[in-house]
Amino acid sequence: MSNSSLMPVSESTSSSRPRVGGATVRKAKLPDAVNIFELVNSLSGDGTLLRRNYAEICENVRDFTVAESESGVFLGCGALHLYGPHLAEVRSIVVKPEAKGQGAGGKLLRALLAEAEDQSVTCVSLFTRIPDFFFHFGFRVVDRTLLPDKIYKDCQTCPRLYACDEVAMARGPIPRIAVLGPSRFPQPELVKLQAGSIASNTGK
Ligand SMILES: CC(C)(COP(=O)(O)OP(=O)(O)OC[C@H]1O[C@@H](n2cnc3c(N)ncnc32)[C@H](O)[C@@H]1OP(=O)(O)O)[C@@H](O)C(=O)NCCC(=O)NCCS
């Protein structure tokens, strides 16, 4: 690897690099869902980000904030998932490779934190492999078992459950309550419910 490849690329030396200096952030709209889907899933193969399917992104598009260049080019996204006033989670935060290191990621994270504050959320959490980035913004490493809502939402069904290489982080007081838990219905009960609802929908 040459020394020059380790140097930050300045805008004047790379014409393909978008101008991010004036990046703006705004709440996502449904037409952003395709860009979000493609960018998030480009980093889900190696586990950097959780895979999100297109339908799930559309359904939760109001969780997302996007960053764009002065000329309106999509640069990145991040989401704030609300569990309740006790807890929110930063998810799917990512900036396009060619736009990294120019402030867009920081702007996205600040916008998500402002949103959490606006919603009167007391603790913001996340799971990450790059804690150093989040230290810049007041997060600290915490024991993941202190965040049962996250465990029940994602970890229990995650293929990396027993080989997780992410650290849990939080900003604000750890919640004393949780709103999620194991499914209340065993699988056969769910099947029965489904069969019942099909029968009632068809008038049988
Ligand atoms: C993490 C990511 C969103 C940061 O976006 P970015 O636009 O490059 O970040 P910024 O340029 O706004 O950096 C803000 C600050 O964080 C620092 N920073 C950026 N990336 C960092 C990293 N990986 N580790 C430590 N610090 C980092 C910057 O130096 C900067 O510090 P400064 O304000 O003191 O100058 C981006 O690198 C990315 O998309 N990574 C891949 C996806 C990913 O890992 N997401 C996190 C999943 S939890």
Short mmCIF file of C-alpha atoms and ligand atoms in Angstrom, two decimals:
data_model
loop_
_atom_site.label_atom_id
_atom_site.label_comp_id
_atom_site.label_asym_id
_atom_site.label_seq_id
_atom_site.Cartn_x
_atom_site.Cartn_y
_atom_site.Cartn_z
CA MET A 1 0.00 0.00 0.00
CA SER A 2 1.46 3.37 -0.95
CA ASN A 3 1.73 6.16 1.57
CA SER A 4 -0.61 8.30 -0.47
CA SER A 5 -3.43 5.76 0.00
CA LEU A 6 -3.23 6.37 3.75
CA MET A 7 -3.64 10.12 3.36
CA PRO A 8 -7.08 11.74 3.52
CA VAL A 9 -8.23 12.56 0.00
CA SER A 10 -8.91 16.25 -0.40
CA GLU A 11 -11.84 17.36 -2.52
CA SER A 12 -9.46 19.08 -4.93
CA THR A 13 -7.62 15.81 -5.69
CA SER A 14 -10.68 13.65 -6.33
CA SER A 15 -13.33 14.88 -8.69
CA SER A 16 -15.59 11.84 -8.01
CA ARG A 17 -15.78 12.64 -4.29
CA PRO A 18 -19.03 14.47 -3.44
CA ARG A 19 -18.78 17.81 -1.60
CA VAL A 20 -19.93 16.91 1.88
CA GLY A 21 -18.83 20.05 3.71
CA GLY A 22 -22.30 21.54 3.38
CA ALA A 23 -24.13 18.25 3.93
CA THR A 24 -27.59 18.68 5.32
CA VAL A 25 -29.72 16.21 7.20
CA ARG A 26 -33.47 15.80 7.05
CA LYS A 27 -36.11 13.23 7.98
CA ALA A 28 -36.39 10.48 5.38
CA LYS A 29 -39.37 10.13 3.05
CA LEU A 30 -40.60 6.96 1.33
CA PRO A 31 -38.72 7.74 -1.92
CA ASP A 32 -35.47 7.53 0.14
CA ALA A 33 -36.21 3.91 1.04
CA VAL A 34 -34.42 2.46 -2.01
CA ASN A 35 -31.20 4.39 -1.28
CA ILE A 36 -31.39 3.41 2.39
CA PHE A 37 -32.02 -0.24 1.50
CA GLU A 38 -29.05 -0.41 -0.88
CA LEU A 39 -26.59 1.38 1.40
CA VAL A 40 -27.51 -0.45 4.60
CA ASN A 41 -27.46 -3.87 2.95
CA SER A 42 -24.15 -3.16 1.22
CA LEU A 43 -22.66 -3.44 4.73
CA SER A 44 -24.84 -6.20 6.15
CA GLY A 45 -22.94 -9.13 4.56
CA ASP A 46 -20.01 -8.87 6.99
CA GLY A 47 -22.24 -7.98 9.94
CA THR A 48 -21.28 -4.27 10.10
CA LEU A 49 -24.98 -3.44 9.96
CA LEU A 50 -28.08 -5.53 10.60
CA ARG A 51 -29.75 -6.61 7.39
CA ARG A 52 -32.99 -4.68 6.78
CA ASN A 53 -35.43 -5.77 4.10
CA TYR A 54 -37.13 -3.24 1.84
CA ALA A 55 -40.58 -3.70 3.38
CA GLU A 56 -39.18 -3.14 6.87
CA ILE A 57 -37.42 0.04 5.75
CA CYS A 58 -40.62 1.39 4.19
CA GLU A 59 -42.62 0.52 7.30
CA ASN A 60 -40.09 2.25 9.55
CA VAL A 61 -39.06 5.05 7.19
CA ARG A 62 -40.14 7.65 9.76
CA ASP A 63 -37.34 6.37 12.03
CA PHE A 64 -34.76 7.39 9.43
CA THR A 65 -32.82 10.59 8.88
CA VAL A 66 -30.82 11.03 5.68
CA ALA A 67 -27.80 13.15 4.82
CA GLU A 68 -27.45 14.71 1.41
CA SER A 69 -24.98 16.93 -0.39
CA GLU A 70 -25.59 20.55 -1.31
CA SER A 71 -26.85 19.32 -4.67
CA GLY A 72 -29.24 16.80 -3.09
CA VAL A 73 -27.15 13.63 -3.59
CA PHE A 74 -27.91 10.94 -1.00
CA LEU A 75 -24.84 10.48 1.26
CA GLY A 76 -26.00 8.35 4.13
CA CYS A 77 -28.62 7.55 6.72
CA GLY A 78 -29.29 6.61 10.32
CA ALA A 79 -32.36 5.58 12.27
CA LEU A 80 -33.70 6.15 15.77
CA HIS A 81 -35.89 3.32 17.02
CA LEU A 82 -38.10 4.24 19.97
CA TYR A 83 -38.73 1.57 22.61
CA GLY A 84 -40.35 4.07 24.96
CA PRO A 85 -39.47 7.16 27.01
CA HIS A 86 -36.88 5.01 28.82
CA LEU A 87 -34.92 3.91 25.74
CA ALA A 88 -34.19 4.53 22.07
CA GLU A 89 -31.65 2.89 19.78
CA VAL A 90 -29.48 4.30 17.01
CA ARG A 91 -29.59 1.82 14.11
CA SER A 92 -28.35 1.55 10.55
CA ILE A 93 -26.06 4.59 10.72
CA VAL A 94 -23.88 4.66 7.63
CA VAL A 95 -22.27 7.06 5.17
CA LYS A 96 -21.33 6.15 1.59
CA PRO A 97 -17.63 5.15 1.40
CA GLU A 98 -16.73 8.11 -0.84
CA ALA A 99 -18.33 10.58 1.61
CA LYS A 100 -16.75 9.30 4.83
CA GLY A 101 -14.60 11.45 7.09
CA GLN A 102 -16.16 14.76 6.08
CA GLY A 103 -18.71 15.24 8.84
CA ALA A 104 -21.86 13.63 7.45
CA GLY A 105 -21.87 10.76 9.98
CA GLY A 106 -21.51 13.20 12.86
CA LYS A 107 -24.37 15.32 11.53
CA LEU A 108 -26.60 12.27 11.24
CA LEU A 109 -25.83 11.14 14.77
CA ARG A 110 -26.38 14.61 16.23
CA ALA A 111 -29.75 14.79 14.45
CA LEU A 112 -30.78 11.41 15.90
CA LEU A 113 -29.72 12.50 19.40
CA ALA A 114 -31.69 15.73 19.01
CA GLU A 115 -34.71 13.67 17.95
CA ALA A 116 -34.34 11.47 21.05
CA GLU A 117 -34.21 14.58 23.22
CA ASP A 118 -37.25 16.01 21.45
CA GLN A 119 -39.09 12.75 22.26
CA SER A 120 -37.99 13.07 25.93
CA VAL A 121 -36.10 9.77 25.73
CA THR A 122 -33.73 9.42 28.68
CA CYS A 123 -31.29 6.78 27.35
CA VAL A 124 -30.02 6.20 23.81
CA SER A 125 -28.34 2.86 23.09
CA LEU A 126 -26.60 1.12 20.22
CA PHE A 127 -24.54 -1.96 19.40
CA THR A 128 -21.38 -1.38 17.40
CA ARG A 129 -17.94 -2.58 16.33
CA ILE A 130 -16.58 0.98 16.27
CA PRO A 131 -17.06 2.36 19.79
CA ASP A 132 -14.40 5.04 19.19
CA PHE A 133 -16.71 6.90 16.80
CA PHE A 134 -19.49 6.95 19.40
CA PHE A 135 -17.19 8.02 22.28
CA HIS A 136 -16.98 11.35 20.43
CA PHE A 137 -20.69 11.82 21.06
CA GLY A 138 -20.91 10.96 24.76
CA PHE A 139 -21.68 7.22 24.54
CA ARG A 140 -20.04 4.76 26.96
CA VAL A 141 -19.64 0.99 26.83
CA VAL A 142 -22.21 -0.87 28.95
CA ASP A 143 -23.04 -4.48 29.75
CA ARG A 144 -25.49 -5.65 27.07
CA THR A 145 -27.65 -7.46 29.63
CA LEU A 146 -28.65 -4.03 30.93
CA LEU A 147 -30.57 -3.48 27.67
CA PRO A 148 -33.12 -6.34 27.63
CA ASP A 149 -35.39 -4.56 25.14
CA LYS A 150 -32.66 -4.71 22.52
CA ILE A 151 -31.93 -8.36 23.32
CA TYR A 152 -35.58 -9.31 22.87
CA LYS A 153 -35.99 -7.21 19.72
CA ASP A 154 -32.96 -8.39 17.75
CA CYS A 155 -30.40 -10.52 19.54
CA GLN A 156 -32.55 -13.57 20.25
CA THR A 157 -33.10 -14.18 16.55
CA CYS A 158 -29.63 -13.08 15.42
CA PRO A 159 -27.38 -15.78 13.87
CA ARG A 160 -24.46 -14.18 15.73
CA LEU A 161 -26.17 -14.52 19.13
CA TYR A 162 -23.35 -16.62 20.59
CA ALA A 163 -20.55 -15.06 18.54
CA CYS A 164 -21.40 -11.39 18.79
CA ASP A 165 -18.43 -9.08 18.23
CA GLU A 166 -20.29 -5.84 18.94
CA VAL A 167 -20.16 -3.78 22.10
CA ALA A 168 -23.24 -2.30 23.70
CA MET A 169 -23.13 1.45 24.30
CA ALA A 170 -25.44 3.90 26.01
CA ARG A 171 -25.79 7.63 26.52
CA GLY A 172 -27.84 8.62 29.55
CA PRO A 173 -29.01 6.64 32.57
CA ILE A 174 -29.57 2.90 32.04
CA PRO A 175 -33.34 2.24 32.12
CA ARG A 176 -34.81 0.45 35.10
CA ILE A 177 -37.65 -0.94 33.03
CA ALA A 178 -38.09 -2.91 29.81
CA VAL A 179 -41.16 -3.16 27.60
CA LEU A 180 -40.30 -6.23 25.55
CA GLY A 181 -40.04 -9.85 26.65
CA PRO A 182 -40.27 -13.36 25.28
CA SER A 183 -43.24 -14.01 23.00
CA ARG A 184 -46.31 -14.63 25.19
CA PHE A 185 -47.68 -17.26 22.83
CA PRO A 186 -45.96 -20.56 22.09
CA GLN A 187 -45.78 -21.36 18.37
CA PRO A 188 -48.81 -23.76 18.21
CA GLU A 189 -50.99 -21.04 19.75
CA LEU A 190 -49.91 -18.61 17.01
CA VAL A 191 -50.77 -21.17 14.35
CA LYS A 192 -54.19 -21.69 15.94
CA LEU A 193 -54.79 -17.93 16.03
CA GLN A 194 -53.84 -17.66 12.37
CA ALA A 195 -56.17 -20.50 11.35
CA GLY A 196 -58.98 -18.89 13.35
CA SER A 197 -58.51 -15.50 11.74
CA ILE A 198 -58.50 -17.02 8.23
CA ALA A 199 -61.76 -18.80 9.01
CA SER A 200 -63.38 -15.62 10.36
CA ASN A 201 -62.12 -13.54 7.39
CA THR A 202 -63.68 -15.93 4.92
CA GLY A 203 -66.91 -16.10 6.89
CA LYS A 204 -66.50 -19.86 7.61
C1 LIG B 1 -19.20 5.46 11.25
C2 LIG B 1 -19.51 6.41 10.10
C3 LIG B 1 -21.05 6.56 9.98
C4 LIG B 1 -18.87 7.78 10.40
O1 LIG B 1 -19.27 8.68 9.40
P1 LIG B 1 -18.28 9.85 8.91
O2 LIG B 1 -19.04 10.76 8.03
O3 LIG B 1 -17.07 9.22 8.35
O4 LIG B 1 -17.92 10.53 10.31
P2 LIG B 1 -17.54 12.07 10.56
O5 LIG B 1 -16.65 12.52 9.45
O6 LIG B 1 -18.78 12.85 10.78
O7 LIG B 1 -16.72 11.97 11.93
C5 LIG B 1 -17.16 12.58 13.13
C6 LIG B 1 -16.06 12.38 14.17
O8 LIG B 1 -15.92 10.97 14.44
C7 LIG B 1 -14.58 10.54 14.13
N1 LIG B 1 -14.69 9.22 13.50
C8 LIG B 1 -15.24 8.92 12.31
N2 LIG B 1 -15.19 7.59 12.08
C9 LIG B 1 -14.56 7.06 13.15
C10 LIG B 1 -14.21 5.74 13.50
N3 LIG B 1 -14.47 4.68 12.71
N4 LIG B 1 -13.58 5.55 14.69
C11 LIG B 1 -13.30 6.59 15.49
N5 LIG B 1 -13.63 7.88 15.22
C12 LIG B 1 -14.24 8.11 14.06
C13 LIG B 1 -14.03 11.59 13.17
O9 LIG B 1 -12.63 11.67 13.25
C14 LIG B 1 -14.70 12.84 13.68
O10 LIG B 1 -14.03 13.33 14.81
P3 LIG B 1 -13.76 14.92 14.99
O11 LIG B 1 -15.14 15.53 15.12
O12 LIG B 1 -12.96 14.99 16.25
O13 LIG B 1 -13.06 15.36 13.77
C15 LIG B 1 -18.91 5.90 8.76
O14 LIG B 1 -17.52 5.68 8.93
C16 LIG B 1 -19.52 4.61 8.25
O15 LIG B 1 -20.48 4.65 7.47
N6 LIG B 1 -19.00 3.45 8.68
C17 LIG B 1 -19.49 2.16 8.19
C18 LIG B 1 -20.82 1.80 8.84
C19 LIG B 1 -20.67 1.64 10.34
O16 LIG B 1 -19.75 1.02 10.83
N7 LIG B 1 -21.67 2.20 11.06
C20 LIG B 1 -21.73 2.08 12.50
C21 LIG B 1 -22.58 0.91 12.84
S1 LIG B 1 -22.97 0.87 14.56
#
